[in-house]
């Protein structure tokens, strides 16, 4: 299966089929059969996964540690907010606007970043994560200041949406929960991003990124321009972050500096490290952990009668400790450890 | 004109604090090639410890001393238990681990001391000093910060340039293999560098905390300023860190004073971006030969 | 009965070094006696550096033992081994360019008392007048030959019983090489030091060494006096390439 995916044509069509079937049949079926709260979590997970695909390409494949992807999400979120509020665009065109904005922004930052060594890049992206959301405070008229922009959640369309005669979603009835709609949208963006990410990561470009990361000198001798590879990785990851930011805006109903604070960027780093730095599958696992861990702590707190202070801070502490432990004991993350464990088992047997 | 003078001096004071934090980053970068993003997390914890001691005993000085000791210990702990075990073949991992520590420490601060903003006592009057009826454009607090930072810098310069330990630390930073072959216990020197950085960071924290309210994440923006200073000054260069720190402090203070505070992080970001575009390896730094 | 106090010798028994699948040194036996230079010669990649690095503790041997006199130092850490009296001058002018000449030298004896260190410093500077002249300069400003002298001086500062030299001639003019090696030879004889000299440049090495071993692909292919090895034409053609 994995081997088949290395053949370009098979990969393109195979991944397209996978994404369509995965979204239209599996994902939407799940959405239709769970309660609104669960759909909210699913939407949240889809937002994280979308951004984490970008992190896998940036941090894992091209080896650029970024703490700024939360800020890149903010770019997408505000793009979506302005496009739908000020310009009155529908959700889908608004997403296109925010992704284009993400690409443009990623290109600019990527060009600067490609020349930097690890710690400098990490610091630059950190400064972005802290500084960029502050722009909203600078332009309160256009961007809503500290309060943020209230994004119209654009309730599900009146009719079932079809494309090429295939029903994408709907119909809805009067008690159609808004969370299901949010999960639909976030899921659509997640699968679209996955499609792009799989085709880039599994193909020639993936090899180029790895080569430029592991041995830039050798890669340059083989005709690969390591700087270009890094810029492309940054741009793709920024586009993914922007898509995630648009979905996030939809989900929260508001884009504000607080929603895209440093904590979000750090969460993305946690997610990509725990799942497995260079694994797209790991991005799903990382997203699941980011959604589930706080919920588990809340539940444990409920049954254990813990203080709110514990509930508020325990997930953060666990994230930090898990990141440290994973980096020390299993740098490949959960997926990396599973695959190397599996390989060892096969070699023995 | 009076305004300008007070912005300038306020800028020098906060610049010195940025410089101290930047110095902490530089100390560690030089000894182990890692930028310790957990530095502000460590400073936050030591500040809370100082606050607790002050509230219990009523003594600011005792709080300061406890914070400094805690800073050293925390630096040692982070180095020995987190950074040392990270594989040397994984430089990205070292960066990521330092963020893991930052996240965990902020969580711990929230857990133990709650997320509320706390006022940190200011033992020195921050009003213009009056001598012979004339109000000077600086306060006792400005003076104390200046003197404390100057003493620390002199102490570090003496330690590095005049003592055996300093020589061993410099050798370990420049060429660990030759240092080991010369009988230097390099692991200890690196740990010592982290301990010293912890001391410097703790001092910076206690000095800056009265200016802002203390919360688990209130130092995040300081991390950006300190990093900007360290990068503009060259991550390799203590002199650069101090000089650029004061410069940055003054610029940011003038921006805050003449426009408004929402511009400050943006100006810091702009300074960082411009300096990285102009000189990707820092203004005072040597071109790196170790990494390609 | 008269007890003659001599410096201990270096004895290497059955030493092996591997890097993953690569066996760089296989079952090497050798002895470096005090008061003389022992040469290890062999082509590039023969395992000479690996041998020295294993003795000095920079790489952990995969088997075998290293003794200095009565003490076993196998698998010790480099900072302990140098304190036990075995100093390595690694390949390629191993000085720290950011430190001054004096600092580079003092670094080699930080664990000695200040007075003892000062005493050794005078001796070492006597030995290398070029360094004495430039003792306040940064090592970065020295010439290649001066830097090699500085590296050797740093090792001598620790008052070693055994001195390990890894290709000191690399990249230096023949005149300077001869100067340095003759100085080393005199030093060995005068101070009863055991010197293990690794060289690719066999002619020069054999000139100053009393005994030598020839290493090929990690194995010893010949041991003998310098004269025996220099006279063995077949060996010269096969392994030493001249
Ligand atoms: N750090 C290392 N990792 C892997 N292989 C090494 C390493 N150092 C040396 N080697 C290999 O070990 C062999 C011996 O190398 P070395 O000891 O440097 O030889 P010499 O000093 O005689 O030129 C060579 O094949 C070399 O490629
Ligand atoms: Mg060699």
Short mmCIF file of N, CA, C and O in Angstrom, two decimals, chain B residues 192-250:
data_model
loop_
_atom_site.label_atom_id
_atom_site.label_comp_id
_atom_site.label_asym_id
_atom_site.label_seq_id
_atom_site.Cartn_x
_atom_site.Cartn_y
_atom_site.Cartn_z
N UNK B 192 27.56 24.32 34.88
CA UNK B 192 27.85 25.57 35.58
C UNK B 192 27.35 26.77 34.77
O UNK B 192 26.80 27.72 35.33
N UNK B 193 27.55 26.70 33.45
CA UNK B 193 27.05 27.76 32.58
C UNK B 193 25.54 27.92 32.72
O UNK B 193 25.03 29.05 32.80
N UNK B 194 24.85 26.82 32.80
CA UNK B 194 23.38 26.88 32.96
C UNK B 194 23.03 27.46 34.33
O UNK B 194 22.06 28.19 34.47
N UNK B 195 23.82 27.08 35.33
CA UNK B 195 23.57 27.61 36.67
C UNK B 195 23.76 29.12 36.70
O UNK B 195 22.92 29.85 37.23
N UNK B 196 24.85 29.59 36.09
CA UNK B 196 25.11 31.03 36.05
C UNK B 196 24.00 31.76 35.29
O UNK B 196 23.53 32.83 35.72
N UNK B 197 23.59 31.16 34.17
CA UNK B 197 22.51 31.77 33.40
C UNK B 197 21.25 31.84 34.25
O UNK B 197 20.51 32.84 34.22
N UNK B 198 21.01 30.81 35.05
CA UNK B 198 19.85 30.80 35.93
C UNK B 198 19.93 31.95 36.93
O UNK B 198 18.93 32.62 37.21
N UNK B 199 21.13 32.19 37.43
CA UNK B 199 21.35 33.30 38.38
C UNK B 199 21.03 34.63 37.72
O UNK B 199 20.30 35.46 38.25
N UNK B 200 21.58 34.82 36.53
CA UNK B 200 21.38 36.08 35.82
C UNK B 200 19.89 36.28 35.50
O UNK B 200 19.33 37.37 35.70
N UNK B 201 19.26 35.21 35.02
CA UNK B 201 17.84 35.29 34.68
C UNK B 201 16.99 35.61 35.90
O UNK B 201 16.05 36.41 35.84
N UNK B 202 17.34 35.00 37.05
CA UNK B 202 16.57 35.24 38.27
C UNK B 202 16.69 36.70 38.69
O UNK B 202 15.71 37.33 39.08
N UNK B 203 17.90 37.25 38.60
CA UNK B 203 18.09 38.66 38.95
C UNK B 203 17.25 39.55 38.03
O UNK B 203 16.54 40.46 38.48
N UNK B 204 17.31 39.24 36.74
CA UNK B 204 16.52 40.03 35.78
C UNK B 204 15.05 39.97 36.14
O UNK B 204 14.35 40.98 36.13
N UNK B 205 14.58 38.78 36.48
CA UNK B 205 13.16 38.61 36.82
C UNK B 205 12.76 39.46 38.01
O UNK B 205 11.75 40.18 37.97
N UNK B 206 13.56 39.38 39.08
CA UNK B 206 13.20 40.13 40.29
C UNK B 206 13.26 41.63 40.03
O UNK B 206 12.47 42.39 40.58
N UNK B 207 14.16 42.06 39.16
CA UNK B 207 14.24 43.49 38.86
C UNK B 207 13.09 43.96 37.98
O UNK B 207 12.60 45.08 38.12
N UNK B 208 12.63 43.10 37.07
CA UNK B 208 11.61 43.54 36.13
C UNK B 208 10.20 43.35 36.68
O UNK B 208 9.27 44.07 36.30
N UNK B 209 10.04 42.38 37.58
CA UNK B 209 8.69 42.03 38.04
C UNK B 209 7.89 43.22 38.59
O UNK B 209 6.69 43.31 38.35
N UNK B 210 8.52 44.15 39.32
CA UNK B 210 7.73 45.27 39.83
C UNK B 210 7.15 46.16 38.73
O UNK B 210 6.16 46.85 38.95
N UNK B 211 7.77 46.14 37.55
CA UNK B 211 7.29 46.99 36.46
C UNK B 211 6.03 46.43 35.82
O UNK B 211 5.20 47.16 35.31
N UNK B 212 5.94 45.09 35.79
CA UNK B 212 4.76 44.46 35.21
C UNK B 212 4.10 43.68 36.34
O UNK B 212 4.71 43.47 37.37
N UNK B 213 2.89 43.27 36.16
CA UNK B 213 2.30 42.37 37.14
C UNK B 213 2.81 40.98 36.83
O UNK B 213 3.10 40.64 35.69
N UNK B 214 2.91 40.16 37.88
CA UNK B 214 3.47 38.82 37.70
C UNK B 214 2.34 37.83 37.41
O UNK B 214 1.36 37.76 38.15
N UNK B 215 2.48 37.07 36.32
CA UNK B 215 1.56 35.96 36.05
C UNK B 215 2.40 34.88 35.38
O UNK B 215 3.52 35.14 34.96
N UNK B 216 1.85 33.64 35.28
CA UNK B 216 2.68 32.57 34.71
C UNK B 216 3.20 32.89 33.31
O UNK B 216 4.26 32.40 32.93
N UNK B 217 2.47 33.69 32.55
CA UNK B 217 2.93 33.94 31.19
C UNK B 217 3.35 35.39 30.96
O UNK B 217 3.61 35.79 29.83
N UNK B 218 3.46 36.19 32.02
CA UNK B 218 3.71 37.62 31.78
C UNK B 218 5.11 37.90 31.25
O UNK B 218 5.37 38.95 30.71
N UNK B 219 6.02 36.91 31.39
CA UNK B 219 7.38 37.14 30.89
C UNK B 219 7.57 36.73 29.43
O UNK B 219 8.65 36.89 28.88
N UNK B 220 6.50 36.17 28.81
CA UNK B 220 6.64 35.71 27.43
C UNK B 220 7.17 36.80 26.51
O UNK B 220 8.04 36.57 25.67
N UNK B 221 6.60 38.00 26.68
CA UNK B 221 7.00 39.08 25.79
C UNK B 221 8.46 39.48 26.07
O UNK B 221 9.21 39.84 25.16
N UNK B 222 8.88 39.31 27.32
CA UNK B 222 10.29 39.56 27.66
C UNK B 222 11.21 38.61 26.93
O UNK B 222 12.33 38.96 26.55
N UNK B 223 10.71 37.37 26.74
CA UNK B 223 11.52 36.38 26.03
C UNK B 223 11.81 36.89 24.62
O UNK B 223 12.93 36.78 24.11
N UNK B 224 10.78 37.47 24.01
CA UNK B 224 10.97 38.01 22.65
C UNK B 224 11.99 39.15 22.67
O UNK B 224 12.90 39.20 21.84
N UNK B 225 11.83 40.06 23.64
CA UNK B 225 12.78 41.18 23.71
C UNK B 225 14.20 40.65 23.93
O UNK B 225 15.15 41.07 23.25
N UNK B 226 14.34 39.73 24.89
CA UNK B 226 15.67 39.23 25.22
C UNK B 226 16.26 38.49 24.03
O UNK B 226 17.45 38.64 23.73
N UNK B 227 15.42 37.73 23.35
CA UNK B 227 15.94 37.00 22.21
C UNK B 227 16.36 37.97 21.11
O UNK B 227 17.42 37.82 20.50
N UNK B 228 15.53 38.99 20.89
CA UNK B 228 15.88 40.01 19.90
C UNK B 228 17.24 40.61 20.23
O UNK B 228 18.12 40.72 19.38
N UNK B 229 17.41 40.97 21.50
CA UNK B 229 18.67 41.56 21.93
C UNK B 229 19.83 40.59 21.70
O UNK B 229 20.87 40.97 21.15
N UNK B 230 19.62 39.34 22.08
CA UNK B 230 20.69 38.36 21.93
C UNK B 230 21.05 38.16 20.47
O UNK B 230 22.22 38.04 20.11
N UNK B 231 20.03 38.16 19.60
CA UNK B 231 20.29 37.93 18.18
C UNK B 231 20.95 39.15 17.55
O UNK B 231 21.94 39.04 16.83
N UNK B 232 20.38 40.32 17.84
CA UNK B 232 20.96 41.53 17.26
C UNK B 232 22.40 41.69 17.75
O UNK B 232 23.30 42.08 17.00
N UNK B 233 22.62 41.35 19.02
CA UNK B 233 23.96 41.46 19.59
C UNK B 233 24.86 40.29 19.20
O UNK B 233 26.03 40.30 19.51
N UNK B 234 24.30 39.28 18.56
CA UNK B 234 25.10 38.09 18.24
C UNK B 234 25.01 37.13 19.40
O UNK B 234 25.44 37.44 20.50
N UNK B 235 24.47 35.94 19.16
CA UNK B 235 24.27 35.00 20.27
C UNK B 235 25.58 34.61 20.94
O UNK B 235 25.59 34.07 22.02
N UNK B 236 26.69 34.91 20.30
CA UNK B 236 27.98 34.48 20.85
C UNK B 236 28.58 35.53 21.77
O UNK B 236 29.60 35.30 22.39
N UNK B 237 27.97 36.73 21.83
CA UNK B 237 28.72 37.84 22.37
C UNK B 237 28.09 38.53 23.59
O UNK B 237 27.07 39.20 23.46
N UNK B 238 28.68 38.35 24.79
CA UNK B 238 28.14 39.00 25.98
C UNK B 238 28.18 40.53 25.86
O UNK B 238 27.23 41.21 26.27
N UNK B 239 29.26 41.06 25.29
CA UNK B 239 29.37 42.51 25.14
C UNK B 239 28.24 43.02 24.25
O UNK B 239 27.57 44.00 24.55
N UNK B 240 28.04 42.29 23.14
CA UNK B 240 26.97 42.66 22.22
C UNK B 240 25.63 42.64 22.93
O UNK B 240 24.81 43.55 22.74
N UNK B 241 25.41 41.64 23.77
CA UNK B 241 24.12 41.53 24.45
C UNK B 241 23.86 42.76 25.30
O UNK B 241 22.77 43.34 25.26
N UNK B 242 24.85 43.20 26.06
CA UNK B 242 24.64 44.34 26.96
C UNK B 242 24.44 45.63 26.16
O UNK B 242 23.48 46.38 26.40
N UNK B 243 25.30 45.86 25.18
CA UNK B 243 25.20 47.09 24.40
C UNK B 243 23.87 47.19 23.67
O UNK B 243 23.16 48.19 23.74
N UNK B 244 23.54 46.12 22.97
CA UNK B 244 22.31 46.12 22.19
C UNK B 244 21.09 46.14 23.11
O UNK B 244 20.05 46.71 22.78
N UNK B 245 21.23 45.50 24.28
CA UNK B 245 20.12 45.50 25.23
C UNK B 245 19.73 46.92 25.60
O UNK B 245 18.55 47.29 25.58
N UNK B 246 20.72 47.72 25.95
CA UNK B 246 20.44 49.10 26.35
C UNK B 246 19.85 49.87 25.17
O UNK B 246 18.85 50.58 25.31
N UNK B 247 20.42 49.67 23.99
CA UNK B 247 19.91 50.34 22.79
C UNK B 247 18.43 49.97 22.56
O UNK B 247 17.57 50.83 22.37
N UNK B 248 18.16 48.66 22.60
CA UNK B 248 16.79 48.21 22.35
C UNK B 248 15.84 48.77 23.40
O UNK B 248 14.72 49.22 23.09
N UNK B 249 16.29 48.74 24.66
CA UNK B 249 15.45 49.27 25.73
C UNK B 249 15.09 50.72 25.47
O UNK B 249 13.93 51.12 25.62
N UNK B 250 16.06 51.50 25.06
CA UNK B 250 15.81 52.92 24.82
C UNK B 250 14.83 53.10 23.64
O UNK B 250 13.86 53.85 23.73
#
